[in-house]
Structure formats: C-alpha cells, structure tokens
Short mmCIF file of C-alpha atoms in Angstrom, two decimals:
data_model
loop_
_atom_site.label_atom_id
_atom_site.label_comp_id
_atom_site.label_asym_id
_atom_site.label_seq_id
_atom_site.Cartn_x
_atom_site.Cartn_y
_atom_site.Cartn_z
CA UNK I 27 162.88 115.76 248.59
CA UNK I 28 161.83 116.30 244.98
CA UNK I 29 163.37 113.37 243.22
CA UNK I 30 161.17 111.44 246.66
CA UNK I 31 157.81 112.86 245.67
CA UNK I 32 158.75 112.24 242.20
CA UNK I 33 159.16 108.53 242.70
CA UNK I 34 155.98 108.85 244.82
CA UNK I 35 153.94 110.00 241.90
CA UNK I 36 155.44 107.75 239.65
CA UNK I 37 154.02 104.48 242.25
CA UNK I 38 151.20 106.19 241.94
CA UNK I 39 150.57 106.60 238.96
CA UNK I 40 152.14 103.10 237.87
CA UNK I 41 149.13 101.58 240.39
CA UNK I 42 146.34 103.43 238.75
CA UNK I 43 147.85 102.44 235.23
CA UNK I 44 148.00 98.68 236.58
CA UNK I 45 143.96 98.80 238.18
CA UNK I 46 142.88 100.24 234.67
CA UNK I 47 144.93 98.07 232.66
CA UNK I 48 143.38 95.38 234.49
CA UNK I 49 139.81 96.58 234.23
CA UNK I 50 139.50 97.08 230.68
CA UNK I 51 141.31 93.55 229.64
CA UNK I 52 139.11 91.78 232.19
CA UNK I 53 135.99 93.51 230.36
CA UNK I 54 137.38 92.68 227.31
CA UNK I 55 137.48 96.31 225.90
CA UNK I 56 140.77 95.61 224.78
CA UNK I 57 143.76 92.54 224.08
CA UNK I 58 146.69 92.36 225.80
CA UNK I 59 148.78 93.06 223.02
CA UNK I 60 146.84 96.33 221.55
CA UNK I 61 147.07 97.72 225.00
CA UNK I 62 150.98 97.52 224.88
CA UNK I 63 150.96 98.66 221.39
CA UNK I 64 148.84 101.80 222.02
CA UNK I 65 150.79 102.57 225.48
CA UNK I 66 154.39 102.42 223.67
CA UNK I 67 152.80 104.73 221.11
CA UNK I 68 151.27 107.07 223.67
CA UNK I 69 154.72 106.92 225.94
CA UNK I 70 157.21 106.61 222.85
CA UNK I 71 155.57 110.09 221.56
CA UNK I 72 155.43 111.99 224.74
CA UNK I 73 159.13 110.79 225.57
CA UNK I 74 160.05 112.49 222.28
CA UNK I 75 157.96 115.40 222.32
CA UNK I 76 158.62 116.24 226.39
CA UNK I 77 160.64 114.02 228.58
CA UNK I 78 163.86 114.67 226.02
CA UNK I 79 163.98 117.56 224.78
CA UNK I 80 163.24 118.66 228.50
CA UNK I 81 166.34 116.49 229.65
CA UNK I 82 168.53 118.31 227.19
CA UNK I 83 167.21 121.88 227.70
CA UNK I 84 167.95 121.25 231.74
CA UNK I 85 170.91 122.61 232.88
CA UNK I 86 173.08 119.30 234.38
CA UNK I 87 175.89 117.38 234.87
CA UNK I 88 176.10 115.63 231.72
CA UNK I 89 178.07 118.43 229.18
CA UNK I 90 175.80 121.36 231.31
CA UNK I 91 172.55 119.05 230.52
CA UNK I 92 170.62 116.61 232.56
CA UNK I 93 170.75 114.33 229.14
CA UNK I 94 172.79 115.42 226.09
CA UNK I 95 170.96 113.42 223.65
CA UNK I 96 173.25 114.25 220.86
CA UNK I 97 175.85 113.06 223.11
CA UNK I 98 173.91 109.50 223.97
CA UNK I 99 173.47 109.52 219.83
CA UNK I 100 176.88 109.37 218.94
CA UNK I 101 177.83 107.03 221.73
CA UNK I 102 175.90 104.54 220.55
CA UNK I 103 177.10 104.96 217.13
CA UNK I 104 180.97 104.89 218.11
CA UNK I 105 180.14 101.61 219.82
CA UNK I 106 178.43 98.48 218.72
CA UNK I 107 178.83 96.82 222.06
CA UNK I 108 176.05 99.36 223.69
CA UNK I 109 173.92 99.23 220.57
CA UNK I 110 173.97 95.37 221.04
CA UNK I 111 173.10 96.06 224.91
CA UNK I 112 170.79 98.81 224.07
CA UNK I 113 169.17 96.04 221.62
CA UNK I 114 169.32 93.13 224.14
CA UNK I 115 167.73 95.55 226.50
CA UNK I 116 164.59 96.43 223.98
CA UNK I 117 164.22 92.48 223.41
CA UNK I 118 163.79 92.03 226.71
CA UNK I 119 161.14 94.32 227.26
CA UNK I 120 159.03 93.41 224.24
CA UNK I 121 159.39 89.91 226.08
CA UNK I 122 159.11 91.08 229.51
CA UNK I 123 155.37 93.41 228.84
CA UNK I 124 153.25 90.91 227.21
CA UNK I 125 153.90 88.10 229.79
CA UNK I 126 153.43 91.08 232.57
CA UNK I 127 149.96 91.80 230.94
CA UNK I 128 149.03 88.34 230.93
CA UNK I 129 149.88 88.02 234.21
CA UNK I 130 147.38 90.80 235.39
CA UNK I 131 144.58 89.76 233.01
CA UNK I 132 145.21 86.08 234.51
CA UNK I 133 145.94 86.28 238.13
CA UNK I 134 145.12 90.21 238.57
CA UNK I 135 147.22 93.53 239.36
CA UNK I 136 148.43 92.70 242.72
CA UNK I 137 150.48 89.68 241.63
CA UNK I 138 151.89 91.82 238.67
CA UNK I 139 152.61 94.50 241.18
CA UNK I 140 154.40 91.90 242.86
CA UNK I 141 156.81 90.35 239.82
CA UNK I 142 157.43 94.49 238.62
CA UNK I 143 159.10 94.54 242.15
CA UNK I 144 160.72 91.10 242.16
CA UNK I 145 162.89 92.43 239.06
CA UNK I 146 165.01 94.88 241.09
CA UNK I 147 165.59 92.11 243.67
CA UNK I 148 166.88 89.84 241.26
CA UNK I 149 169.24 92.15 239.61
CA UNK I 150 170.49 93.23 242.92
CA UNK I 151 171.10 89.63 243.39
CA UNK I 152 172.48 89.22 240.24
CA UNK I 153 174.87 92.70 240.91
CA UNK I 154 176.26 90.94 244.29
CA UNK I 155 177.11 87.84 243.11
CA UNK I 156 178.76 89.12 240.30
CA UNK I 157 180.65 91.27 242.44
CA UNK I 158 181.64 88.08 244.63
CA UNK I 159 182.60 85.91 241.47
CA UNK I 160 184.57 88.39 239.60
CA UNK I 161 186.32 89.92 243.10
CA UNK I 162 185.46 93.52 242.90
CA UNK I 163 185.58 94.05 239.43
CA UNK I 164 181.94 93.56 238.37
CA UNK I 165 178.75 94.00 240.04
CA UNK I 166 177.59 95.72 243.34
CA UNK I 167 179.46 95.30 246.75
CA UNK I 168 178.01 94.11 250.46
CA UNK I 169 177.77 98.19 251.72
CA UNK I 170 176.11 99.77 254.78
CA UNK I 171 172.41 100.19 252.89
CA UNK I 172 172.37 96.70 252.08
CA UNK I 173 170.87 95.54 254.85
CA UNK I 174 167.55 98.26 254.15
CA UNK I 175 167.54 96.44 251.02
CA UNK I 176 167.34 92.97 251.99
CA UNK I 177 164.96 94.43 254.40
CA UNK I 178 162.73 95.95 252.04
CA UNK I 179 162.65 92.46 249.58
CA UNK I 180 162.14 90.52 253.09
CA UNK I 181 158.97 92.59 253.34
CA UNK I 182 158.17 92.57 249.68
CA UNK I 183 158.43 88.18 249.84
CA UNK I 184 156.33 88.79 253.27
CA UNK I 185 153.54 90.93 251.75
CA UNK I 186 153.52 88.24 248.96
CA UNK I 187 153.23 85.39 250.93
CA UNK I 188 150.31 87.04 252.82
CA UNK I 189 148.56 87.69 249.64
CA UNK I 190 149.40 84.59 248.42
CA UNK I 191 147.56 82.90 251.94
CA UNK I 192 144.53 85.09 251.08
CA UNK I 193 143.90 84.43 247.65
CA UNK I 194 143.98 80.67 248.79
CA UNK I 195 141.27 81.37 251.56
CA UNK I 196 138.97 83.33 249.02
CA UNK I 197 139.07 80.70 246.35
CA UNK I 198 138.73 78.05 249.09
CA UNK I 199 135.18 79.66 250.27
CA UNK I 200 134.30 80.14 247.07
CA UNK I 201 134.58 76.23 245.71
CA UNK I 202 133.50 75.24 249.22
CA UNK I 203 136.23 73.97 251.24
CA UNK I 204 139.63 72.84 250.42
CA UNK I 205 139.61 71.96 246.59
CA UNK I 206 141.20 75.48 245.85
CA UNK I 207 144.49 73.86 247.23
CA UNK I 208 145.88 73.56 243.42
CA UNK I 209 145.13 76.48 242.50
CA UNK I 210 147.89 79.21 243.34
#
C-alpha cells in the first residue's frame, strides 16, 4: 500500500512538474535547456543531500540497507562494463530531456505525457523479444501479468489516439474547416 501511494504522488507530482514546465517555456520565462540545467541541479543536490543518505541509513535488504552506496561505489569501480552502462545510460538521458522539453514547449504536456509512457512499453517490448531471440537467457518472459500490461499500453495507444482525434478537431475549427489535416 505504501510503495502504491508513493507511485501515486510521484504521477502527481510528475503532472504538475510537466503543466509548469510547460507554462513558463510557453511564456518564455525560461529556455528549454536552462530549465533542465536548473532541475538536474535542484534534483542532483537533493538526491545527495536526502534521497541517499536516507537509502543507506534504512534498514534493507541490500547488506541491512535499502541502498549501500559504498557498496554501489565500489561495484562500479571493480567493473568497467557497468561504468560503460552506467555512462550509456547518462548519455541517453542528456539526449532523451531536451527532445522531451521540446516536445512539450512544441506540441504541449499531454503529448509528452504520452512519449514518458511510451518508453516503458518499448522496453518491455524490447525485454520480450529479447527473451524470444536469445531462448530464455535474456530479457523478460510471456507470464500471467502480461496480459494487464498489454492491456494497460492498449489503453495508453487508445487514450492517444483519442487525443490525437481531438487536437485535429480543435485545430480544424480554428483554421476553418479541414486545412488542419497536415498538421498532427
């Protein structure tokens, strides 16, 4: 029940982050790019200052800790493969936030909302056919809760679509008939 609500807030909060961010880049209080810059600051600190030293004072599974982060620190040292990953991983992020932003200072929050949840769909993808190509040994099997899953993207692709179908109709009345066609 806790770990629920704490995903709840977390939506929430994610939301509200996503209307603001879109507010103030729309009113042109702030770039794209300083807006990522002064988030990673603001997140960056508090992850050091709270979130960790929090994880490690928890009592837990991981050597009596929710996180031992002297533990994480000298795995990645032993091993150049996960510092490659862990590199690959921070790469794709510095790609993956700027194009996110422009997307919700272009085409507005909801559609971002949308692509934030597409990831997780695509790496579940991604999991299952690896799983299928490699015969077990990689990836994610077919199990029980997969079908909730594929539910849960169906309805994701089907809120999408609606949206989608709207956004048409508004731009459509705006321009006066049907010369919005091109446009989404």
């Amino acid at each position: 029940p806790l770990g629920v609500l704490l995903a709840l807030a977390a939506r929430a909060l994610q939301s509200a982050q996503f209307a603001f961010e879109e507010r103030y880049m729309k009113a042109g209080r702030f770039s794209p790019l300083l807006q990522l810059g002064a988030e990673g600051a603001i997140e960056s600190a508090l992850c050091a200052a709270l979130v960790l030293p929090l994880a490690h004072a928890l009592p837990g599974s991981d050597h009596g800790r929710v996180e031992d982060v002297g533990d994480t620190l000298r795995s990645l040292g032993r091993s150049p493969t996960l510092c490659a990953l862990v590199g690959v991983n921070w790469l794709s992020l510095a790609a993956l936030n700027p194009l996110s932003m422009s997307i919700g200072l272009r085409h507005g929050s909801v559609l971002r909302v949308f692509v934030e949840i597409a990831r997780p769909a695509l790496v579940w993808a991604v999991e299952l056919a690896a799983w299928t190509l490699s015969r077990g040994r990689y990836g994610e099997p077919w199990a029980g809760e997969s079908c909730l899953e594929l539910g849960g993207f169906g309805i994701l692709l089907l809120g999408l679509a609606l949206y989608v179908r709207g956004a048409r109709e508004r731009a459509a009345a705006a321009l006066g008939g049907g010369a919005a066609e091109g446009l989404l």
